[in-house]
């Protein structure tokens, strides 16, 4: 007999936000093919809380830049397991259809004759800002929002600070994203919040503006996983005022103007301040077209 695959959204990493339907699917599964972010944490929490999960767990988790099991490999694994008659749960962080490649996996399985059921999850795009007290819409402040990934062309996002932008997987491109959005109608003073490790033990909020957030992220060593919220709704967080008043550089302590290339360096993991300072120093000491062209050529190749 052919088995079936159930795509289950694990939510942002808190077992309390897993749906009842998702829990039942996990309890009835023969095999669970689990992601790293959110999914494994939820499984561990369920076991700690005494839930009976007897299925074999296969970890196909991905780290930034390190994918031990490719997407093609995951697709093939799901078909192989279901073809052997097993009940398979594909457990994915957040919601499978929000930057989760869930539809790709569904189509691949169905093309192989494997029935697929979808169990939606709570996406981090909404839940993580909420846990920091930031609504994506609020009467009189913002009536709409856009969810994008850090790999998208954010130049195409229209609207001002009253249109909320939620950036997922955006730590590595934070400086570039902030620079692009600051040059548009939102301006450099548009509020920004970064929520790291939402619902996790290391949850932390960093608040600034499009003009300051890259430097604040560098100073605080911001790391993935993190959700970035851009727009006036950030001011509604109960912690926004106190954090911004102490974190944003004052006019008296403002650093010397930085180059776009130094900002681009900060966009990596936001930690290599020595290299970015060296870029600034070189540009200020030798502001000739030759060195500027060299830096420009370098970053155009590495973006």
mmCIF file of C-alpha atoms in Angstrom:
data_model
loop_
_atom_site.group_PDB
_atom_site.id
_atom_site.type_symbol
_atom_site.label_atom_id
_atom_site.label_comp_id
_atom_site.label_asym_id
_atom_site.label_seq_id
_atom_site.Cartn_x
_atom_site.Cartn_y
_atom_site.Cartn_z
ATOM 1 C CA UNK A 1 0.000 0.000 0.000
ATOM 2 C CA UNK A 2 1.120 3.540 -0.760
ATOM 3 C CA UNK A 3 1.430 5.821 2.235
ATOM 4 C CA UNK A 4 0.789 9.528 2.379
ATOM 5 C CA UNK A 5 2.657 12.734 3.148
ATOM 6 C CA UNK A 6 1.319 15.405 5.492
ATOM 7 C CA UNK A 7 2.961 18.825 5.326
ATOM 8 C CA UNK A 8 2.721 20.291 8.827
ATOM 9 C CA UNK A 9 3.620 23.822 9.829
ATOM 10 C CA UNK A 10 5.384 23.729 13.205
ATOM 11 C CA UNK A 11 4.988 27.448 13.859
ATOM 12 C CA UNK A 12 7.763 29.718 15.171
ATOM 13 C CA UNK A 13 9.222 27.225 17.652
ATOM 14 C CA UNK A 14 6.725 27.167 20.523
ATOM 15 C CA UNK A 15 4.819 23.880 20.880
ATOM 16 C CA UNK A 16 1.849 25.824 22.216
ATOM 17 C CA UNK A 17 1.398 27.364 18.763
ATOM 18 C CA UNK A 18 1.276 24.012 16.957
ATOM 19 C CA UNK A 19 -2.259 23.294 15.769
ATOM 20 C CA UNK A 20 -4.214 20.364 17.206
ATOM 21 C CA UNK A 21 -4.431 18.898 13.717
ATOM 22 C CA UNK A 22 -0.653 19.116 13.411
ATOM 23 C CA UNK A 23 -0.185 17.377 16.768
ATOM 24 C CA UNK A 24 -2.471 14.521 15.746
ATOM 25 C CA UNK A 25 -0.535 14.090 12.500
ATOM 26 C CA UNK A 26 2.741 13.823 14.447
ATOM 27 C CA UNK A 27 1.268 11.250 16.844
ATOM 28 C CA UNK A 28 -0.041 9.112 13.980
ATOM 29 C CA UNK A 29 3.088 9.315 11.774
ATOM 30 C CA UNK A 30 5.522 6.512 11.065
ATOM 31 C CA UNK A 31 8.285 8.915 10.031
ATOM 32 C CA UNK A 32 8.817 12.633 10.653
ATOM 33 C CA UNK A 33 11.086 14.495 8.225
ATOM 34 C CA UNK A 34 11.948 17.624 10.192
ATOM 35 C CA UNK A 35 13.541 20.991 9.491
ATOM 36 C CA UNK A 36 15.951 22.687 11.905
ATOM 37 C CA UNK A 37 14.265 26.022 12.632
ATOM 38 C CA UNK A 38 11.111 25.673 14.694
ATOM 39 C CA UNK A 39 10.412 22.039 13.834
ATOM 40 C CA UNK A 40 13.009 20.242 15.983
ATOM 41 C CA UNK A 41 12.378 22.618 18.880
ATOM 42 C CA UNK A 42 8.667 21.846 18.811
ATOM 43 C CA UNK A 43 9.312 18.085 18.774
ATOM 44 C CA UNK A 44 11.613 18.381 21.785
ATOM 45 C CA UNK A 45 9.073 20.460 23.676
ATOM 46 C CA UNK A 46 6.283 17.986 22.961
ATOM 47 C CA UNK A 47 8.343 15.081 24.302
ATOM 48 C CA UNK A 48 9.299 17.102 27.402
ATOM 49 C CA UNK A 49 5.611 17.823 28.000
ATOM 50 C CA UNK A 50 4.780 14.113 27.917
ATOM 51 C CA UNK A 51 3.223 13.855 24.444
ATOM 52 C CA UNK A 52 3.615 10.434 22.858
ATOM 53 C CA UNK A 53 5.619 10.757 19.624
ATOM 54 C CA UNK A 54 6.734 7.298 18.476
ATOM 55 C CA UNK A 55 7.710 8.118 14.893
ATOM 56 C CA UNK A 56 11.232 7.864 13.559
ATOM 57 C CA UNK A 57 12.665 11.394 13.131
ATOM 58 C CA UNK A 58 14.866 12.199 10.147
ATOM 59 C CA UNK A 59 16.662 15.545 10.406
ATOM 60 C CA UNK A 60 17.036 17.390 7.107
ATOM 61 C CA UNK A 61 17.698 20.776 8.734
ATOM 62 C CA UNK A 62 19.557 23.482 6.879
ATOM 63 C CA UNK A 63 21.978 26.057 8.177
ATOM 64 C CA UNK A 64 22.752 29.308 6.307
ATOM 65 C CA UNK A 65 25.069 28.274 3.484
ATOM 66 C CA UNK A 66 25.070 24.623 4.573
ATOM 67 C CA UNK A 67 22.451 22.233 3.225
ATOM 68 C CA UNK A 68 23.407 18.640 4.142
ATOM 69 C CA UNK A 69 20.274 17.369 2.375
ATOM 70 C CA UNK A 70 19.370 19.244 -0.806
ATOM 71 C CA UNK A 71 15.793 20.140 -1.671
ATOM 72 C CA UNK A 72 15.850 17.526 -4.431
ATOM 73 C CA UNK A 73 17.043 15.011 -1.866
ATOM 74 C CA UNK A 74 14.201 15.915 0.503
ATOM 75 C CA UNK A 75 11.657 15.546 -2.291
ATOM 76 C CA UNK A 76 12.994 12.130 -3.230
ATOM 77 C CA UNK A 77 13.077 11.020 0.421
ATOM 78 C CA UNK A 78 9.403 11.879 0.922
ATOM 79 C CA UNK A 79 8.392 9.859 -2.135
ATOM 80 C CA UNK A 80 10.614 6.934 -1.145
ATOM 81 C CA UNK A 81 9.180 6.738 2.366
ATOM 82 C CA UNK A 82 5.550 7.106 1.284
ATOM 83 C CA UNK A 83 6.005 4.600 -1.549
ATOM 84 C CA UNK A 84 7.084 2.092 1.082
ATOM 85 C CA UNK A 85 3.681 2.473 2.714
ATOM 86 C CA UNK A 86 4.710 4.774 5.542
ATOM 87 C CA UNK A 87 2.738 7.678 6.946
ATOM 88 C CA UNK A 88 5.126 10.611 6.567
ATOM 89 C CA UNK A 89 4.943 14.005 8.248
ATOM 90 C CA UNK A 90 7.059 16.699 6.663
ATOM 91 C CA UNK A 91 7.494 19.077 9.609
ATOM 92 C CA UNK A 92 8.478 22.576 8.557
ATOM 93 C CA UNK A 93 9.055 25.685 10.642
ATOM 94 C CA UNK A 94 6.415 28.422 10.466
ATOM 95 C CA UNK A 95 3.915 27.800 7.682
ATOM 96 C CA UNK A 96 4.857 25.456 4.812
ATOM 97 C CA UNK A 97 3.559 27.907 2.209
ATOM 98 C CA UNK A 98 5.350 31.033 3.503
ATOM 99 C CA UNK A 99 8.917 30.798 2.171
ATOM 100 C CA UNK A 100 8.814 27.119 3.105
ATOM 101 C CA UNK A 101 8.867 25.526 -0.368
ATOM 102 C CA UNK A 102 5.862 23.515 0.737
ATOM 103 C CA UNK A 103 4.063 23.735 -2.572
ATOM 104 C CA UNK A 104 7.168 22.441 -4.378
ATOM 105 C CA UNK A 105 7.209 19.361 -2.150
ATOM 106 C CA UNK A 106 3.473 18.858 -2.590
ATOM 107 C CA UNK A 107 3.696 18.984 -6.381
ATOM 108 C CA UNK A 108 6.667 16.582 -6.460
ATOM 109 C CA UNK A 109 4.865 14.011 -4.299
ATOM 110 C CA UNK A 110 1.607 14.254 -6.198
ATOM 111 C CA UNK A 111 3.453 13.833 -9.508
ATOM 112 C CA UNK A 112 4.735 10.521 -8.111
ATOM 113 C CA UNK A 113 1.224 9.452 -7.147
ATOM 114 C CA UNK A 114 1.607 10.196 -3.425
ATOM 115 C CA UNK A 115 -1.413 11.841 -1.735
ATOM 116 C CA UNK A 116 -0.556 14.963 0.270
ATOM 117 C CA UNK A 117 -2.412 16.728 3.075
ATOM 118 C CA UNK A 118 -1.603 20.305 4.134
ATOM 119 C CA UNK A 119 -1.742 21.419 7.776
ATOM 120 C CA UNK A 120 -1.016 25.176 7.937
ATOM 121 C CA UNK A 121 1.188 26.615 10.666
ATOM 122 C CA UNK A 122 1.610 29.950 12.419
ATOM 123 C CA UNK A 123 4.115 31.937 10.361
ATOM 124 C CA UNK A 124 6.951 33.766 12.092
ATOM 125 C CA UNK A 125 6.219 36.768 9.880
ATOM 126 C CA UNK A 126 3.198 37.528 12.076
ATOM 127 C CA UNK A 127 3.849 35.732 15.359
ATOM 128 C CA UNK A 128 7.396 36.911 16.091
ATOM 129 C CA UNK A 129 6.585 40.637 15.746
ATOM 130 C CA UNK A 130 3.494 39.994 17.891
ATOM 131 C CA UNK A 131 5.526 38.535 20.758
ATOM 132 C CA UNK A 132 7.548 41.766 20.724
ATOM 133 C CA UNK A 133 4.353 43.817 20.935
ATOM 134 C CA UNK A 134 4.457 44.921 17.295
ATOM 135 C CA UNK A 135 1.239 44.558 15.265
ATOM 136 C CA UNK A 136 1.688 44.528 11.513
ATOM 137 C CA UNK A 137 -1.454 46.618 11.060
ATOM 138 C CA UNK A 138 -2.985 49.146 13.449
ATOM 139 C CA UNK A 139 -5.816 51.579 12.978
ATOM 140 C CA UNK A 140 -4.465 54.978 12.056
ATOM 141 C CA UNK A 141 -0.889 53.693 11.757
ATOM 142 C CA UNK A 142 -0.708 50.971 9.087
ATOM 143 C CA UNK A 143 -3.435 49.347 7.015
ATOM 144 C CA UNK A 144 -1.328 46.862 5.017
ATOM 145 C CA UNK A 145 1.917 44.908 5.108
ATOM 146 C CA UNK A 146 4.301 43.067 2.801
ATOM 147 C CA UNK A 147 6.328 39.967 3.674
ATOM 148 C CA UNK A 148 9.557 39.493 1.730
ATOM 149 C CA UNK A 149 12.739 37.487 2.121
ATOM 150 C CA UNK A 150 16.201 38.968 2.286
ATOM 151 C CA UNK A 151 16.864 37.512 -1.163
ATOM 152 C CA UNK A 152 14.034 39.411 -2.855
ATOM 153 C CA UNK A 153 14.278 42.595 -4.895
ATOM 154 C CA UNK A 154 13.113 45.012 -2.221
ATOM 155 C CA UNK A 155 13.495 47.910 -4.646
ATOM 156 C CA UNK A 156 10.045 46.936 -5.898
ATOM 157 C CA UNK A 157 8.328 47.486 -2.524
ATOM 158 C CA UNK A 158 6.208 50.623 -2.699
ATOM 159 C CA UNK A 159 4.640 52.735 0.028
ATOM 160 C CA UNK A 160 5.865 54.761 2.962
ATOM 161 C CA UNK A 161 6.343 54.050 6.644
ATOM 162 C CA UNK A 162 2.589 53.467 6.996
ATOM 163 C CA UNK A 163 2.994 50.279 4.919
ATOM 164 C CA UNK A 164 4.719 47.680 7.103
ATOM 165 C CA UNK A 165 7.519 45.568 5.629
ATOM 166 C CA UNK A 166 8.419 42.245 7.258
ATOM 167 C CA UNK A 167 11.804 40.913 6.228
ATOM 168 C CA UNK A 168 12.509 37.199 6.737
ATOM 169 C CA UNK A 169 15.983 35.683 6.371
ATOM 170 C CA UNK A 170 17.239 39.250 6.125
ATOM 171 C CA UNK A 171 20.155 39.509 8.568
ATOM 172 C CA UNK A 172 22.780 38.816 5.910
ATOM 173 C CA UNK A 173 21.493 41.591 3.649
ATOM 174 C CA UNK A 174 20.320 44.010 6.344
ATOM 175 C CA UNK A 175 22.562 46.953 5.489
ATOM 176 C CA UNK A 176 21.732 46.757 1.795
ATOM 177 C CA UNK A 177 17.993 46.456 2.492
ATOM 178 C CA UNK A 178 18.033 49.390 4.908
ATOM 179 C CA UNK A 179 19.984 51.535 2.456
ATOM 180 C CA UNK A 180 17.593 50.799 -0.418
ATOM 181 C CA UNK A 181 14.441 51.439 1.620
ATOM 182 C CA UNK A 182 15.907 54.595 3.204
ATOM 183 C CA UNK A 183 16.448 56.149 -0.207
ATOM 184 C CA UNK A 184 12.731 55.726 -0.998
ATOM 185 C CA UNK A 185 9.662 57.397 0.473
ATOM 186 C CA UNK A 186 10.193 55.816 3.899
ATOM 187 C CA UNK A 187 13.349 57.830 4.529
ATOM 188 C CA UNK A 188 16.223 57.194 6.919
ATOM 189 C CA UNK A 189 14.098 57.992 9.999
ATOM 190 C CA UNK A 190 11.630 55.139 9.397
ATOM 191 C CA UNK A 191 11.528 52.886 12.518
ATOM 192 C CA UNK A 192 12.997 49.373 12.351
ATOM 193 C CA UNK A 193 12.891 46.486 14.815
ATOM 194 C CA UNK A 194 14.852 43.230 14.750
ATOM 195 C CA UNK A 195 13.483 40.346 16.809
ATOM 196 C CA UNK A 196 16.049 37.589 17.230
ATOM 197 C CA UNK A 197 15.152 34.020 18.218
ATOM 198 C CA UNK A 198 11.437 34.743 18.594
ATOM 199 C CA UNK A 199 9.835 32.530 21.280
ATOM 200 C CA UNK A 200 13.287 31.133 22.080
ATOM 201 C CA UNK A 201 15.557 31.405 25.096
ATOM 202 C CA UNK A 202 17.685 34.090 23.409
ATOM 203 C CA UNK A 203 14.826 36.273 22.228
ATOM 204 C CA UNK A 204 16.019 39.869 21.917
ATOM 205 C CA UNK A 205 14.713 43.107 20.432
ATOM 206 C CA UNK A 206 16.829 45.734 18.708
ATOM 207 C CA UNK A 207 15.163 49.006 17.678
ATOM 208 C CA UNK A 208 16.510 51.736 15.423
ATOM 209 C CA UNK A 209 15.794 53.410 12.115
ATOM 210 C CA UNK A 210 16.666 52.632 8.520
ATOM 211 C CA UNK A 211 19.585 55.015 8.945
ATOM 212 C CA UNK A 212 20.976 53.398 12.110
ATOM 213 C CA UNK A 213 19.874 49.775 12.173
ATOM 214 C CA UNK A 214 22.891 48.310 10.326
ATOM 215 C CA UNK A 215 25.295 49.873 12.845
ATOM 216 C CA UNK A 216 23.165 48.844 15.810
ATOM 217 C CA UNK A 217 23.011 45.271 14.485
ATOM 218 C CA UNK A 218 26.800 45.248 14.130
ATOM 219 C CA UNK A 219 27.296 46.568 17.668
ATOM 220 C CA UNK A 220 24.896 43.995 19.152
ATOM 221 C CA UNK A 221 26.146 41.073 17.017
ATOM 222 C CA UNK A 222 22.674 40.324 15.665
ATOM 223 C CA UNK A 223 22.298 36.738 14.460
ATOM 224 C CA UNK A 224 19.789 34.595 12.586
ATOM 225 C CA UNK A 225 17.076 33.509 13.031
ATOM 226 C CA UNK A 226 15.585 36.978 13.157
ATOM 227 C CA UNK A 227 12.568 38.842 11.828
ATOM 228 C CA UNK A 228 12.962 42.462 10.746
ATOM 229 C CA UNK A 229 9.957 44.814 10.912
ATOM 230 C CA UNK A 230 10.089 48.155 9.103
ATOM 231 C CA UNK A 231 7.457 50.848 9.547
ATOM 232 C CA UNK A 232 5.624 53.107 11.968
ATOM 233 C CA UNK A 233 4.094 50.116 13.783
ATOM 234 C CA UNK A 234 7.477 49.545 15.452
ATOM 235 C CA UNK A 235 6.727 52.528 17.708
ATOM 236 C CA UNK A 236 3.788 50.602 19.180
ATOM 237 C CA UNK A 237 6.081 48.090 20.887
ATOM 238 C CA UNK A 238 6.156 48.736 24.647
ATOM 239 C CA UNK A 239 9.949 48.415 24.550
ATOM 240 C CA UNK A 240 10.577 50.580 21.481
ATOM 241 C CA UNK A 241 10.968 53.955 23.206
ATOM 242 C CA UNK A 242 13.298 52.790 25.969
ATOM 243 C CA UNK A 243 15.457 50.730 23.628
ATOM 244 C CA UNK A 244 15.686 53.401 20.940
ATOM 245 C CA UNK A 245 16.611 56.123 23.419
ATOM 246 C CA UNK A 246 19.618 54.155 24.635
ATOM 247 C CA UNK A 247 20.632 52.335 21.454
ATOM 248 C CA UNK A 248 20.518 54.974 18.737
ATOM 249 C CA UNK A 249 23.713 57.104 18.590
ATOM 250 C CA UNK A 250 23.191 60.693 19.691
ATOM 251 C CA UNK A 251 24.234 63.677 17.611
ATOM 252 C CA UNK A 252 27.205 64.351 19.946
ATOM 253 C CA UNK A 253 28.410 60.780 19.628
ATOM 254 C CA UNK A 254 27.619 60.331 15.956
ATOM 255 C CA UNK A 255 30.336 58.502 14.033
ATOM 256 C CA UNK A 256 31.985 59.988 11.000
ATOM 257 C CA UNK A 257 30.076 59.465 7.736
ATOM 258 C CA UNK A 258 30.373 55.933 6.463
ATOM 259 C CA UNK A 259 30.581 54.714 2.934
ATOM 260 C CA UNK A 260 28.002 52.553 1.183
ATOM 261 C CA UNK A 261 30.696 49.857 0.881
ATOM 262 C CA UNK A 262 31.307 49.780 4.645
ATOM 263 C CA UNK A 263 27.558 49.375 5.135
ATOM 264 C CA UNK A 264 27.638 46.505 2.669
ATOM 265 C CA UNK A 265 30.344 44.817 4.741
ATOM 266 C CA UNK A 266 28.167 45.087 7.829
ATOM 267 C CA UNK A 267 25.448 43.246 5.908
ATOM 268 C CA UNK A 268 27.294 39.933 6.220
ATOM 269 C CA UNK A 269 26.858 38.720 9.779
ATOM 270 C CA UNK A 270 27.080 42.271 11.090
ATOM 271 C CA UNK A 271 30.232 41.594 13.089
ATOM 272 C CA UNK A 272 33.290 42.462 11.031
ATOM 273 C CA UNK A 273 33.570 46.069 12.210
ATOM 274 C CA UNK A 274 37.354 46.094 11.804
ATOM 275 C CA UNK A 275 37.130 45.429 8.076
ATOM 276 C CA UNK A 276 34.393 48.009 7.575
ATOM 277 C CA UNK A 277 36.457 50.587 9.488
ATOM 278 C CA UNK A 278 39.411 49.825 7.240
ATOM 279 C CA UNK A 279 37.254 50.466 4.182
ATOM 280 C CA UNK A 280 36.146 53.813 5.599
ATOM 281 C CA UNK A 281 39.713 54.781 6.451
ATOM 282 C CA UNK A 282 40.967 53.908 2.980
ATOM 283 C CA UNK A 283 38.211 55.886 1.304
ATOM 284 C CA UNK A 284 38.755 58.946 3.491
ATOM 285 C CA UNK A 285 42.549 58.907 3.065
ATOM 286 C CA UNK A 286 42.500 58.167 -0.656
ATOM 287 C CA UNK A 287 39.237 59.468 -2.084
ATOM 288 C CA UNK A 288 40.346 58.899 -5.643
ATOM 289 C CA UNK A 289 38.249 57.289 -8.331
ATOM 290 C CA UNK A 290 40.566 54.298 -8.575
ATOM 291 C CA UNK A 291 40.007 52.907 -5.094
ATOM 292 C CA UNK A 292 36.289 53.700 -5.239
ATOM 293 C CA UNK A 293 36.037 51.809 -8.509
ATOM 294 C CA UNK A 294 37.828 48.836 -6.965
ATOM 295 C CA UNK A 295 35.438 48.642 -4.021
ATOM 296 C CA UNK A 296 32.449 49.131 -6.288
ATOM 297 C CA UNK A 297 33.602 46.318 -8.584
ATOM 298 C CA UNK A 298 34.209 44.015 -5.605
ATOM 299 C CA UNK A 299 30.758 44.419 -4.088
ATOM 300 C CA UNK A 300 28.990 44.172 -7.423
ATOM 301 C CA UNK A 301 30.590 40.752 -7.838
ATOM 302 C CA UNK A 302 29.783 39.511 -4.330
ATOM 303 C CA UNK A 303 26.136 40.588 -4.063
#
